[in-house]
Short mmCIF file of C-alpha atoms in Angstrom, two decimals:
data_model
loop_
_atom_site.label_atom_id
_atom_site.label_comp_id
_atom_site.label_asym_id
_atom_site.label_seq_id
_atom_site.Cartn_x
_atom_site.Cartn_y
_atom_site.Cartn_z
CA MET Y 20 324.28 -19.02 154.35
CA SER Y 21 325.71 -17.99 157.71
CA GLN Y 22 323.75 -15.92 160.16
CA ARG Y 23 324.12 -12.14 159.89
CA PHE Y 24 323.43 -9.57 162.56
CA GLU Y 25 321.33 -7.03 160.62
CA THR Y 26 318.48 -4.57 160.56
CA HIS Y 27 315.80 -3.90 158.03
CA VAL Y 28 315.72 -0.25 156.74
CA GLN Y 29 313.43 1.94 154.62
CA PHE Y 30 314.69 5.01 152.82
CA VAL Y 31 314.14 7.09 149.69
CA CYS Y 32 317.22 6.31 147.52
CA PRO Y 33 319.24 9.46 146.83
CA ALA Y 34 320.19 7.96 143.39
CA CYS Y 35 316.94 6.92 141.88
CA ALA Y 36 314.36 8.41 144.33
CA ALA Y 37 312.65 4.95 144.81
CA HIS Y 38 311.25 4.00 148.18
CA ALA Y 39 313.69 1.25 149.13
CA HIS Y 40 313.49 -1.61 151.66
CA THR Y 41 316.55 -3.67 152.31
CA ALA Y 42 318.61 -5.44 155.03
CA VAL Y 43 321.77 -3.73 156.34
CA ASP Y 44 324.61 -5.42 158.37
CA VAL Y 45 325.14 -4.18 161.93
CA PRO Y 46 328.30 -4.62 163.98
CA GLU Y 47 327.68 -7.21 166.71
CA PRO Y 48 327.91 -6.06 170.33
CA ASP Y 49 330.43 -7.64 172.69
CA TRP Y 50 327.91 -10.17 174.11
CA GLY Y 51 330.27 -11.53 176.71
CA ALA Y 52 331.11 -8.12 178.23
CA ALA Y 53 327.46 -7.00 178.64
CA GLU Y 54 326.06 -7.00 182.13
CA SER Y 55 322.66 -5.62 181.16
CA SER Y 56 320.68 -5.00 177.96
CA SER Y 57 321.84 -1.34 177.98
CA ASP Y 58 325.38 -2.60 177.46
CA LEU Y 59 324.49 -4.28 174.19
CA SER Y 60 325.68 -1.45 171.96
CA SER Y 61 327.90 -1.32 168.89
CA GLU Y 62 328.74 1.02 166.06
CA GLY Y 63 330.75 1.16 162.89
CA GLU Y 64 330.79 1.44 159.22
CA THR Y 65 328.32 -0.43 156.97
CA GLU Y 66 326.80 -0.23 153.48
CA VAL Y 67 323.23 0.45 152.39
CA ASN Y 68 322.22 -1.00 149.05
CA CYS Y 69 319.27 0.18 146.98
CA PRO Y 70 317.50 -2.90 145.59
CA HIS Y 71 315.97 -0.84 142.74
CA CYS Y 72 319.01 0.79 141.18
CA ASN Y 73 321.80 -1.22 142.90
CA ALA Y 74 323.43 1.95 144.19
CA VAL Y 75 325.68 1.36 147.31
CA PHE Y 76 325.93 3.99 149.99
CA ASP Y 77 328.60 4.08 152.65
CA ALA Y 78 326.95 4.52 156.03
CA TYR Y 79 327.57 4.59 159.77
CA VAL Y 80 325.38 2.61 162.20
CA ILE Y 81 324.94 3.08 165.88
CA ASN Y 82 323.21 0.07 167.57
CA SER Y 83 321.95 0.78 171.09
CA ALA Y 84 320.57 -2.36 172.75
CA GLY Y 85 319.12 -3.39 169.36
CA ASP Y 86 317.66 -0.03 168.26
CA CYS Y 87 319.55 1.21 165.20
CA ASP Y 88 320.37 4.66 163.94
CA ILE Y 89 321.78 4.79 160.41
CA ARG Y 90 323.18 7.73 158.47
CA LEU Y 91 324.34 7.73 154.97
CA ASN Y 92 327.88 9.35 154.91
CA ASP Y 93 327.43 11.40 151.71
CA HIS Y 94 323.66 12.03 152.10
CA LYS Y 95 323.16 13.15 155.69
CA ASP Y 96 319.75 14.61 154.95
CA THR Y 97 318.36 11.22 153.78
CA ALA Y 98 316.25 9.75 156.52
CA VAL Y 99 316.78 6.09 157.16
CA ALA Y 100 314.14 4.26 159.24
CA ALA Y 101 315.71 1.05 160.83
CA ASP Y 102 314.18 -1.73 162.81
CA MET Y 103 315.71 -3.44 165.81
CA ALA Y 104 318.82 -5.39 164.97
CA PHE Y 105 318.47 -9.21 164.88
CA PHE Y 106 320.19 -12.33 163.70
CA SER Y 107 319.09 -13.55 160.25
CA PRO Y 108 317.76 -17.09 160.25
CA GLU Y 109 320.21 -19.79 159.26
CA GLU Y 110 319.61 -21.53 155.95
CA ASP Y 111 319.10 -24.90 157.46
CA GLU Y 112 316.32 -23.50 159.67
CA TRP Y 113 314.02 -24.19 156.66
CA SER Y 114 315.58 -27.60 155.79
CA ASP Y 115 312.78 -29.61 157.42
CA TYR Y 116 310.00 -27.22 156.64
CA GLU Y 117 307.22 -28.64 154.42
CA LEU Y 118 304.96 -26.25 152.62
CA PRO Y 119 301.32 -26.83 153.63
CA GLU Y 120 299.03 -28.11 150.90
CA ASN Y 121 296.42 -25.47 151.74
CA PRO Y 122 297.76 -22.32 153.43
CA TYR Y 123 294.31 -20.74 153.42
CA SER Y 124 292.84 -23.47 155.62
CA ILE Y 125 295.72 -23.05 158.05
CA TRP Y 126 295.16 -19.33 158.19
CA MET Y 127 291.38 -19.77 158.65
CA ALA Y 128 291.87 -22.12 161.55
CA SER Y 129 294.23 -19.69 163.26
CA TYR Y 130 291.90 -16.79 162.64
CA GLU Y 131 288.90 -18.55 164.11
CA GLN Y 132 290.82 -19.75 167.11
CA ALA Y 133 292.08 -16.25 167.87
CA ARG Y 134 288.76 -14.66 167.27
CA THR Y 135 287.02 -17.10 169.65
CA PHE Y 136 289.67 -16.67 172.31
CA LEU Y 137 289.41 -12.86 172.11
CA GLU Y 138 285.60 -13.04 172.41
CA ALA Y 139 285.88 -15.13 175.47
CA HIS Y 140 288.83 -13.39 177.24
CA GLY Y 141 289.39 -10.11 175.49
CA SER Y 142 289.18 -6.67 177.17
CA GLU Y 143 288.38 -3.12 176.19
CA ASP Y 144 291.52 -2.15 177.87
CA GLY Y 145 293.78 -1.05 175.01
CA GLY Y 146 296.86 -1.96 176.95
CA SER Y 147 295.78 -5.50 177.68
CA LEU Y 148 298.50 -8.06 177.35
CA LEU Y 149 296.09 -10.73 176.24
CA ASN Y 150 294.72 -8.49 173.52
CA ARG Y 151 298.22 -7.80 172.30
CA MET Y 152 298.97 -11.49 172.18
CA VAL Y 153 295.92 -12.19 170.05
CA PHE Y 154 296.90 -9.24 167.81
CA ALA Y 155 300.41 -10.60 167.40
CA GLN Y 156 299.03 -14.02 166.53
CA HIS Y 157 296.83 -12.54 163.75
CA VAL Y 158 299.86 -10.89 162.24
CA ALA Y 159 301.96 -14.08 162.48
CA ALA Y 160 299.18 -16.06 160.83
CA LEU Y 161 299.02 -13.49 157.99
CA GLU Y 162 302.81 -13.58 157.56
CA ALA Y 163 302.71 -17.39 157.31
CA PHE Y 164 299.85 -17.33 154.82
CA LEU Y 165 301.61 -14.76 152.64
CA GLY Y 166 304.87 -16.66 152.65
CA ASP Y 167 303.52 -20.19 152.19
CA THR Y 168 301.06 -19.09 149.44
CA LEU Y 169 303.76 -17.25 147.38
CA ILE Y 170 306.42 -19.98 147.77
CA LYS Y 171 303.98 -22.74 146.88
CA ALA Y 172 302.66 -20.79 143.82
CA VAL Y 173 306.23 -20.10 142.60
CA LEU Y 174 307.53 -23.64 143.04
CA ASP Y 175 304.51 -25.12 141.28
CA ASP Y 176 304.98 -23.11 138.09
CA ARG Y 177 308.27 -22.64 136.22
CA LYS Y 178 306.76 -19.59 134.39
CA VAL Y 179 306.41 -17.82 137.71
CA ILE Y 180 310.00 -18.52 138.52
CA VAL Y 181 311.12 -17.01 135.21
CA ARG Y 182 309.07 -13.85 135.93
CA LEU Y 183 310.73 -13.46 139.28
CA LEU Y 184 314.23 -13.98 137.74
CA GLU Y 185 313.55 -11.40 135.08
CA ASN Y 186 311.96 -8.71 137.23
CA ASP Y 187 313.15 -9.03 140.83
CA THR Y 188 316.15 -6.79 141.32
CA GLU Y 189 317.70 -8.96 144.02
CA LEU Y 190 317.41 -12.27 142.04
CA ARG Y 191 318.72 -10.59 138.91
CA LYS Y 192 321.95 -9.89 140.75
CA ASP Y 193 322.48 -13.51 141.81
CA ARG Y 194 325.33 -15.28 139.96
CA VAL Y 195 326.29 -18.91 140.07
CA SER Y 196 329.10 -20.91 138.50
CA LEU Y 197 328.77 -23.71 135.92
CA LEU Y 198 330.22 -26.00 138.51
CA ASP Y 199 327.37 -25.15 140.92
CA VAL Y 200 324.79 -25.86 138.17
CA GLN Y 201 326.41 -29.16 137.27
CA GLY Y 202 326.39 -30.26 140.98
CA ASN Y 203 322.68 -29.34 141.53
CA PRO Y 204 320.17 -29.57 138.68
CA ASN Y 205 317.61 -27.92 140.88
CA LEU Y 206 319.93 -25.04 141.80
CA VAL Y 207 317.72 -22.31 140.32
CA VAL Y 208 314.61 -23.53 142.08
CA ASP Y 209 316.48 -23.89 145.38
CA ARG Y 210 317.96 -20.44 145.18
CA VAL Y 211 314.63 -18.82 144.36
CA ALA Y 212 312.90 -20.80 147.24
CA GLY Y 213 315.74 -19.74 149.65
CA TYR Y 214 315.42 -16.11 148.67
CA LEU Y 215 311.68 -16.21 149.19
CA ARG Y 216 311.98 -17.92 152.54
CA ASP Y 217 314.33 -15.13 153.72
CA VAL Y 218 311.74 -12.48 153.04
CA ARG Y 219 310.10 -10.92 156.15
CA TYR Y 220 306.48 -11.16 155.27
CA HIS Y 221 305.41 -8.44 157.55
CA ASN Y 222 307.22 -6.11 155.18
CA LEU Y 223 304.08 -5.58 153.09
CA ALA Y 224 305.74 -3.16 150.68
CA LYS Y 225 308.29 -5.78 149.65
CA VAL Y 226 305.69 -8.59 149.62
CA SER Y 227 303.36 -6.59 147.45
CA ILE Y 228 306.11 -6.18 144.86
CA LEU Y 229 306.86 -9.94 144.89
CA TYR Y 230 303.15 -10.85 144.53
CA LYS Y 231 302.79 -8.34 141.61
CA ILE Y 232 305.87 -9.68 139.82
CA ALA Y 233 305.25 -13.38 140.39
CA LEU Y 234 301.47 -13.66 140.33
CA GLY Y 235 300.13 -10.44 138.98
CA ILE Y 236 298.21 -9.81 142.20
CA ASP Y 237 297.90 -6.31 143.61
CA LEU Y 238 297.88 -6.66 147.37
CA LEU Y 239 297.59 -2.95 148.21
CA ILE Y 240 294.79 -1.42 146.22
CA GLU Y 241 292.77 0.98 148.40
CA LYS Y 242 294.77 3.68 150.14
CA ASP Y 243 292.73 3.71 153.36
CA GLN Y 244 293.17 -0.09 153.70
CA THR Y 245 296.85 0.14 152.95
CA ASP Y 246 297.25 2.83 155.60
CA ARG Y 247 295.53 0.62 158.13
CA LEU Y 248 297.62 -2.43 157.31
CA PHE Y 249 300.86 -0.54 157.48
CA ALA Y 250 299.92 1.04 160.75
CA ALA Y 251 299.02 -2.48 162.22
CA ILE Y 252 302.35 -3.86 161.04
CA GLN Y 253 304.22 -1.07 162.89
CA LEU Y 254 302.23 -1.85 165.98
CA ARG Y 255 303.20 -5.41 165.55
CA HIS Y 256 306.81 -4.34 165.64
CA ASP Y 257 306.28 -2.53 168.93
CA CYS Y 258 304.47 -5.51 170.41
CA VAL Y 259 307.22 -7.99 169.47
CA HIS Y 260 310.29 -5.85 169.96
CA ARG Y 261 309.26 -3.26 172.56
CA ASN Y 262 306.75 -5.23 174.68
CA GLY Y 263 303.86 -2.93 173.81
CA PHE Y 264 305.74 0.39 174.06
CA ASP Y 265 306.53 2.86 171.24
CA LYS Y 266 310.08 3.99 170.47
CA ASP Y 267 309.61 6.88 172.95
CA GLY Y 268 308.81 4.50 175.79
CA VAL Y 269 305.10 5.29 175.85
CA LYS Y 270 302.77 2.33 176.54
CA LEU Y 271 300.52 1.72 173.55
CA GLU Y 272 296.79 1.68 174.32
CA ASN Y 273 295.61 0.80 170.80
CA PHE Y 274 294.81 -2.88 171.41
CA THR Y 275 291.15 -2.78 172.36
CA GLU Y 276 288.98 -5.78 171.52
CA VAL Y 277 287.34 -3.75 168.77
CA TYR Y 278 290.61 -2.76 167.25
CA VAL Y 279 292.08 -6.25 167.25
CA SER Y 280 288.86 -7.68 165.70
CA GLU Y 281 288.67 -4.96 163.05
CA THR Y 282 292.35 -5.34 162.16
CA ALA Y 283 291.92 -9.13 161.90
CA ALA Y 284 289.00 -8.54 159.53
CA GLU Y 285 291.34 -6.35 157.34
CA PHE Y 286 293.77 -9.14 157.24
CA GLY Y 287 290.97 -11.41 156.21
CA LYS Y 288 290.01 -9.16 153.25
CA LEU Y 289 293.63 -9.34 152.11
CA VAL Y 290 293.72 -13.15 152.37
CA ASP Y 291 290.38 -13.43 150.56
CA ARG Y 292 291.64 -11.18 147.68
CA ILE Y 293 294.63 -13.42 147.22
CA GLY Y 294 292.50 -16.66 147.31
CA LEU Y 295 290.11 -15.25 144.78
CA ALA Y 296 292.91 -14.17 142.42
CA LEU Y 297 294.44 -17.66 142.61
CA SER Y 298 291.19 -19.53 142.27
CA PRO Y 299 290.99 -21.50 138.97
CA PHE Y 300 287.22 -20.88 138.73
#
């Protein structure tokens, strides 16, 4: 799989009315001609695919220094929320990655280290760079736990793989030749693992669907908790891609020591729910 320059989008599908999350190709800027980040712009035709009903919509994308604006050509009233454009990871980026035996213990170690560091060096200044760094680390640890736990559970149980193949709209579309199967007896497992490794695990809406299909676990149960988690993930985007500023250029002041600690605790509740659901006892 070669790298793609793409953005992640969310929209309500005009065809089936489902809330859709998917990746969309973005024309690459002329990297060599750019003298500053403001020159890294591009625009052109693209396609937006609904993963629920497989409808394909012609669209036009304008990429301005990474920030994307996407309009569906035949549905101009449909709002499309797009993330900053980025290169997708190359397939061999995962070739040497070994799944941890116990993703929970790794998450817990990261949680405790970040908590201790915040207690020692944190600030009630909501714009503190250090607080933002700890916040981003908590999100990264959650993403790693969600990904490692799901992939490990799927690869350990053929029945789970079958459930994904039967119910995940993206995997159902995948087609392989008999020659490919002959050449690789583990082709199905490899393709499913590759698909799961390409998931952005900060996309909680997508991840919750995968956990429900594969493991029968409801990640997002209480509306208040769901709202807090989604808000935190959006703030993570602004930390990582906008250096702590929102899309309007306003510096975010959310990251007080109290907020970072409370948000980490919300992540912990989610992790504990998954651990309890997967426990054999």
